[in-house]
mmCIF file of C-alpha atoms in Angstrom:
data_model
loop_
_atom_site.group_PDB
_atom_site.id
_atom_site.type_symbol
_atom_site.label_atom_id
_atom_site.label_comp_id
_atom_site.label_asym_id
_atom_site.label_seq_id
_atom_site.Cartn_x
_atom_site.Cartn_y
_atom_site.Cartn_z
ATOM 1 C CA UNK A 251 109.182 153.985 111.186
ATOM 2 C CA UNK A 252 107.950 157.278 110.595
ATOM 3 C CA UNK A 253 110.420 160.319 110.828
ATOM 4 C CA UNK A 254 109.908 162.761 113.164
ATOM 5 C CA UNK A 255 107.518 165.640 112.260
ATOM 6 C CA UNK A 256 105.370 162.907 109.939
ATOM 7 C CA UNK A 257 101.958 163.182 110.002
ATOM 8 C CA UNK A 258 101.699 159.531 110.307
ATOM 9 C CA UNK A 259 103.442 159.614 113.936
ATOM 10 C CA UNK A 260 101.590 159.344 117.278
ATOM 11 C CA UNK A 261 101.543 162.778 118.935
ATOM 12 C CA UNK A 262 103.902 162.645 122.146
ATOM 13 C CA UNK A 263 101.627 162.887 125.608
ATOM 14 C CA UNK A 264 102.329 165.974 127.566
ATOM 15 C CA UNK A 265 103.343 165.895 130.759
ATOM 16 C CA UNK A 266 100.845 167.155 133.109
ATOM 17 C CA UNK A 267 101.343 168.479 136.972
ATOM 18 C CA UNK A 268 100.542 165.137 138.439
ATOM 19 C CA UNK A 269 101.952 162.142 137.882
ATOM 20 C CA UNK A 270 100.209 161.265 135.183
ATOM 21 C CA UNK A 271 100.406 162.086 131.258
ATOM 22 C CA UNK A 272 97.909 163.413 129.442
ATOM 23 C CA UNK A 273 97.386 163.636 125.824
ATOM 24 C CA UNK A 274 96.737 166.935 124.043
ATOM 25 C CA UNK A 275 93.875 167.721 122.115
ATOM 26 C CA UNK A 276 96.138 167.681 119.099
ATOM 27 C CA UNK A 277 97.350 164.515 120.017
ATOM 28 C CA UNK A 278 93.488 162.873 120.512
ATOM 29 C CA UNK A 279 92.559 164.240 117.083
ATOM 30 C CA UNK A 280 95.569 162.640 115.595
ATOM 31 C CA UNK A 281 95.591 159.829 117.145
ATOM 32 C CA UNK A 282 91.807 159.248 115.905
ATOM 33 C CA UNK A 283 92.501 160.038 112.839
ATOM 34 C CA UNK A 284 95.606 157.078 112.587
ATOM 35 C CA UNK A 285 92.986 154.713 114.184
ATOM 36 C CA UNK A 286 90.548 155.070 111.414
ATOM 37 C CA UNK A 287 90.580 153.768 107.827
ATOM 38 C CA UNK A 288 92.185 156.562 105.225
ATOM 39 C CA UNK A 289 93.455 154.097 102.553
ATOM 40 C CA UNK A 290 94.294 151.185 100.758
ATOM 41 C CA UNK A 291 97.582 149.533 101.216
ATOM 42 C CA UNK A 292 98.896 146.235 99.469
ATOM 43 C CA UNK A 293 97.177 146.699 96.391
ATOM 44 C CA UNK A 294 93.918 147.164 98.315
ATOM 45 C CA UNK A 295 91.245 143.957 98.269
ATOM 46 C CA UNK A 296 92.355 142.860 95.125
ATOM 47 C CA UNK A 297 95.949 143.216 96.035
ATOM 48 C CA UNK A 298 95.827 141.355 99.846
ATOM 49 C CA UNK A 299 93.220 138.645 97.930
ATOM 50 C CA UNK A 300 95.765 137.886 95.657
ATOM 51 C CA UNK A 301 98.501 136.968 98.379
ATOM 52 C CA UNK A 302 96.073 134.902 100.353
ATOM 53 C CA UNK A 303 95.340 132.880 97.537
ATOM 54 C CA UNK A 304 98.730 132.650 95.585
ATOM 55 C CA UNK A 305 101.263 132.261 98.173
ATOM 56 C CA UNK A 306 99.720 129.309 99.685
ATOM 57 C CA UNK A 307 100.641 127.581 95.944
ATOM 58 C CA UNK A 308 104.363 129.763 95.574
ATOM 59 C CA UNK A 309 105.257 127.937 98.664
ATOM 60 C CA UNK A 310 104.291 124.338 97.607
ATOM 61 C CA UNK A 311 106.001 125.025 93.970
ATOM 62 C CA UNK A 312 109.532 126.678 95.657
ATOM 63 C CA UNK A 313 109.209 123.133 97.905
ATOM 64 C CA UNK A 314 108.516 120.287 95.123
ATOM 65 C CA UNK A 315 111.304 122.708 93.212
ATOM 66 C CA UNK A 316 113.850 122.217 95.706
ATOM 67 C CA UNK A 317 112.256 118.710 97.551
ATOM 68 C CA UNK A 318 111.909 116.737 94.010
ATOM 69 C CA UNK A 319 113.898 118.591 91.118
ATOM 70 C CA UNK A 320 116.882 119.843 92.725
ATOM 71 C CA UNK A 321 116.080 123.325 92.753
ATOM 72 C CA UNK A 322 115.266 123.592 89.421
ATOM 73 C CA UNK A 323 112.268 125.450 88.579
ATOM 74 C CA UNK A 324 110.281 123.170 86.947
ATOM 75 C CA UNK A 325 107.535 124.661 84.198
ATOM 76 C CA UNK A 326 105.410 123.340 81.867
ATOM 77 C CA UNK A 327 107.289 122.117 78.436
ATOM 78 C CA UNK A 328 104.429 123.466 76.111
ATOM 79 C CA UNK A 329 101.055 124.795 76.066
ATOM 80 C CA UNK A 330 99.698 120.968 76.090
ATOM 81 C CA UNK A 331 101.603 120.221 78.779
ATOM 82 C CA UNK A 332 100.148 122.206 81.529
ATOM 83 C CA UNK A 333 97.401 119.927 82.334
ATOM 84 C CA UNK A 334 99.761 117.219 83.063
ATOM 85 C CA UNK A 335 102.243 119.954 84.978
ATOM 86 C CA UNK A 336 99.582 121.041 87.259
ATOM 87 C CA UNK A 337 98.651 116.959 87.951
ATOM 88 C CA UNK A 338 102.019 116.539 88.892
ATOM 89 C CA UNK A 339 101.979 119.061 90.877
ATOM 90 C CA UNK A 340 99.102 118.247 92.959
ATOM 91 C CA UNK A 341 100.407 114.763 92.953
ATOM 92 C CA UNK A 342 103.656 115.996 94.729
ATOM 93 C CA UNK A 343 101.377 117.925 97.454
ATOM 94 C CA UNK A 344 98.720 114.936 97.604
ATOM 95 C CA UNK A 345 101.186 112.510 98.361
ATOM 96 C CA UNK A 346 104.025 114.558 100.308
ATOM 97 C CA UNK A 347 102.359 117.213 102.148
ATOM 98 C CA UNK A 348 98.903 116.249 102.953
ATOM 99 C CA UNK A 349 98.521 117.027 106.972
ATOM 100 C CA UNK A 350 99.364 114.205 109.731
ATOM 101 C CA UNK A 351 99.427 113.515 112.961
ATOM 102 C CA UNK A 352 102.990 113.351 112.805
ATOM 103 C CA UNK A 353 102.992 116.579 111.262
ATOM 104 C CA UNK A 354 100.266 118.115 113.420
ATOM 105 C CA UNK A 355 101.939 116.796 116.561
ATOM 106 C CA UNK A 356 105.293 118.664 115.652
ATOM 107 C CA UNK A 357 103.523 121.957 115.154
ATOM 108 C CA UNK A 358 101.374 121.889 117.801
ATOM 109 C CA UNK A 359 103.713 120.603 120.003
ATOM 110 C CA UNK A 360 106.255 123.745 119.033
ATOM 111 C CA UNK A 361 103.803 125.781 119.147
ATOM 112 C CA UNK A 362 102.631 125.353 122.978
ATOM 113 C CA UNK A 363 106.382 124.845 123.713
ATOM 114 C CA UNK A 364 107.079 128.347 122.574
ATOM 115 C CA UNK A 365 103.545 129.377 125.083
ATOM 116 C CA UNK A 366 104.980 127.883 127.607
ATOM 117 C CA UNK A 367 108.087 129.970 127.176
ATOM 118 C CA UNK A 368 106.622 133.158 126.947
ATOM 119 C CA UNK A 369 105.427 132.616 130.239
ATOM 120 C CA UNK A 370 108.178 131.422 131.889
ATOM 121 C CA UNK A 371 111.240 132.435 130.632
ATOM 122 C CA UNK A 372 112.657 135.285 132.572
ATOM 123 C CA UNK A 373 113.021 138.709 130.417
ATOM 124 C CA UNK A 374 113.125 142.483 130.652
ATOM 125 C CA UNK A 375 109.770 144.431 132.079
ATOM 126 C CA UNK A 376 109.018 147.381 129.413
ATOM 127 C CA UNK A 377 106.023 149.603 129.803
ATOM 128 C CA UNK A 378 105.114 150.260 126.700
ATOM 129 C CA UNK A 379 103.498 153.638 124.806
ATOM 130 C CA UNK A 380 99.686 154.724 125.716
ATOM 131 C CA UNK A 381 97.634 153.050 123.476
ATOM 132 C CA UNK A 382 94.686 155.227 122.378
ATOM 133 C CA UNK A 383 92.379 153.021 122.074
ATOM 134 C CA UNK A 384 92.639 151.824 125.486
ATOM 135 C CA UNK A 385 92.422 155.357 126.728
ATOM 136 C CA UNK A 386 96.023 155.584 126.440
ATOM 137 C CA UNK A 387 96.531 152.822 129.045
ATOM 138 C CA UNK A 388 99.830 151.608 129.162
ATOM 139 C CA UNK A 389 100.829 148.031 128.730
ATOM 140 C CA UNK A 390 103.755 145.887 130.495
ATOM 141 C CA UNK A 391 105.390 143.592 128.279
ATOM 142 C CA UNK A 392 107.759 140.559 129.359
ATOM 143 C CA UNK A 393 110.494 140.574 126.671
ATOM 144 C CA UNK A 394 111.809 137.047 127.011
ATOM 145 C CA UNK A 395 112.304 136.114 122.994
ATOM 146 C CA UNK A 396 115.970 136.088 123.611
ATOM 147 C CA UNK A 397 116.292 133.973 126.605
ATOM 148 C CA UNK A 398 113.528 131.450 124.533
ATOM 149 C CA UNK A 399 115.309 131.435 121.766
ATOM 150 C CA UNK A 400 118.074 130.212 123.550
ATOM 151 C CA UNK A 401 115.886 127.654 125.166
ATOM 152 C CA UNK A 402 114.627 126.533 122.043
ATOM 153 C CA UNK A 403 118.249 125.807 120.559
ATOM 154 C CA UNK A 404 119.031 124.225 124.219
ATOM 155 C CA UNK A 405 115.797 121.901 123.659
ATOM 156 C CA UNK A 406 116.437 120.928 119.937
ATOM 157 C CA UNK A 407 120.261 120.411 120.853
ATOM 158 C CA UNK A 408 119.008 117.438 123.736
ATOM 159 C CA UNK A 409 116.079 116.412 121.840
ATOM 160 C CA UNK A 410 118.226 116.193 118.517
ATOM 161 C CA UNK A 411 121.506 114.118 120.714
ATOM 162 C CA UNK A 412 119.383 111.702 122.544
ATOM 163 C CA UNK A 413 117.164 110.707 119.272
ATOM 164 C CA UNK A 414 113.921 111.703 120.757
ATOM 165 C CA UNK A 415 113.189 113.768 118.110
ATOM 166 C CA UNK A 416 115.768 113.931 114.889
ATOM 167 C CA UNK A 417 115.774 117.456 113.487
ATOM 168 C CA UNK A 418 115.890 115.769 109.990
ATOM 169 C CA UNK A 419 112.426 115.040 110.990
ATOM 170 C CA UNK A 420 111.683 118.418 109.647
ATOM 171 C CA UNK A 421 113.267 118.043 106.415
ATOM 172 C CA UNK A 422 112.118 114.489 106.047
ATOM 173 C CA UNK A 423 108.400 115.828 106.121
ATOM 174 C CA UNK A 424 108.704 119.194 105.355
ATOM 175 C CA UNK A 425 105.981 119.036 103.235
ATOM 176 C CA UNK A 426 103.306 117.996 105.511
ATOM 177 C CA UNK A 427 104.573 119.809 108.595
ATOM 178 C CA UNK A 428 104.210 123.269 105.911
ATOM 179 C CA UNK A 429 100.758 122.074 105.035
ATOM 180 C CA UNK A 430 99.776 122.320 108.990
ATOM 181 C CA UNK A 431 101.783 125.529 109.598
ATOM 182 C CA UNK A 432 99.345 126.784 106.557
ATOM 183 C CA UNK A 433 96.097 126.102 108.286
ATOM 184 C CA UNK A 434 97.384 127.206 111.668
ATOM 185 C CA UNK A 435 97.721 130.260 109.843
ATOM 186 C CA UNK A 436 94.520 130.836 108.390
ATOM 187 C CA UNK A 437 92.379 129.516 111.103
ATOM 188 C CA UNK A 438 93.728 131.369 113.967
ATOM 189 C CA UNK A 439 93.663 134.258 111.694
ATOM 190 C CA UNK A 440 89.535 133.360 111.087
ATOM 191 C CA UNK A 441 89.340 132.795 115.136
ATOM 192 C CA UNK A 442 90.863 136.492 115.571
ATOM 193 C CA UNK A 443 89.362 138.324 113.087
ATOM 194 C CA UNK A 444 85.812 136.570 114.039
ATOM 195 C CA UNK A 445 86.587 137.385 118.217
ATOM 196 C CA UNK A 446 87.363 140.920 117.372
ATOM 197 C CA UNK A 447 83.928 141.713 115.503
ATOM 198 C CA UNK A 448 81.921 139.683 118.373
ATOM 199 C CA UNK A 449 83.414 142.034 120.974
ATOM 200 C CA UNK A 450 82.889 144.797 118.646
ATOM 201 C CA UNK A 451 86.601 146.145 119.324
ATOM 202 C CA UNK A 452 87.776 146.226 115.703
ATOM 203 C CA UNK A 453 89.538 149.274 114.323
ATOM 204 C CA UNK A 454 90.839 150.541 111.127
ATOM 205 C CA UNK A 455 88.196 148.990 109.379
ATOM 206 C CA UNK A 456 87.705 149.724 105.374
ATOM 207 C CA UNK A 457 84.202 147.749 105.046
ATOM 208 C CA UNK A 458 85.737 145.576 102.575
ATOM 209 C CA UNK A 459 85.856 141.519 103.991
ATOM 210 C CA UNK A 460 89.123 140.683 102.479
ATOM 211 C CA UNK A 461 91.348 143.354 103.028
ATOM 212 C CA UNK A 462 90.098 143.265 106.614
ATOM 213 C CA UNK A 463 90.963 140.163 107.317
ATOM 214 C CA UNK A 464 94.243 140.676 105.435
ATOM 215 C CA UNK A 465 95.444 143.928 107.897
#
């Protein structure tokens, strides 16, 4: 969070003689300016294209660490030996963490649980801050996360007791159930990304593909 006075902080609205707030001129200009591209964060595109493409593999090497060596962090023995380490490595992932139906079904099927929550579940109404580039419309937001994360434990609890659905399930096939919260991941993030430009209603944007899609 920015502190107070920063020129990274959204100008207050002033209250005009109506009922409604209006946003000084001040305000507009900075608000513009924080909805445009300024700089690079995260290393810029090299930086954000680095995470997308390395931490995909950190998380399948932590998980054969821990899944097939005891937490060990395994490493090639020699300079001859990485060949071999890397086909071991893929062999683990091939054979352990390729994506199911089982593992597609859990996901998917927490996934529109959790929906299904955030619709239903009852929670506090909070307008929220104008949002400039809705012309500083204000948006209502349900906060229910508590009361459906108490639902969720509820749910696991009965589904866990009454063997419908073992929570060791998870550990059992961690692997694959990762593999399918991976590609969740990176196609919604496509779908988004893609939307956005179709509508035209990005923002912030550097020009740059990767770090784009990144922020």
């Amino acid at each position: 969070m920015s502190p107070p006075g920063s020129p990274n902080e959204r100008t207050p609205l002033k209250k005009g003689a109506g009922t409604s707030s209006q946003p000084t001129v001040a305000g507009k200009a900075s608000d513009a300016r924080l909805d445009s591209h300024e700089h690079y964060e995260f290393g810029g595109p090299i930086g954000v294209t680095a995470m997308m493409a390395f931490f995909p593999p950190m998380m399948y090497y932590f998980w054969i660490c821990l899944r097939f060596y005891n937490g060990s962090l395994v490493h090639p023995k020699s300079f001859g030996d990485i060949g071999s380490f890397l086909s071991r490595m893929w062999q683990h992932i091939r054979q352990d963490a390729a994506p199911t139906p089982r593992a597609w079904a859990i996901y998917t099927g927490l996934m529109v649980f959790e929906l299904i929550l955030a619709f239903i579940m009852p929670g506090y109404q909070q307008e929220g801050l104008p949002v400039p580039s809705l012309g500083y419309k204000t948006l209502t937001y349900h906060c229910n996360a508590l009361w459906s994360f108490y639902a969720t434990l509820a749910a696991s609890a009965v589904l866990h007791t009454t063997e419908l659905f073992r929570l060791t399930q998870i550990i059992d096939h961690f692997g694959e159930i990762m593999t399918v919260a991976i590609i969740y991941g990176f196609l919604l993030s496509f779908i988004v990304y893609g939307v956005t430009i179709v509508l035209g209603k990005q923002m912030r944007m550097s020009g740059n593909f990767f770090y784009d899609f990144w922020m």
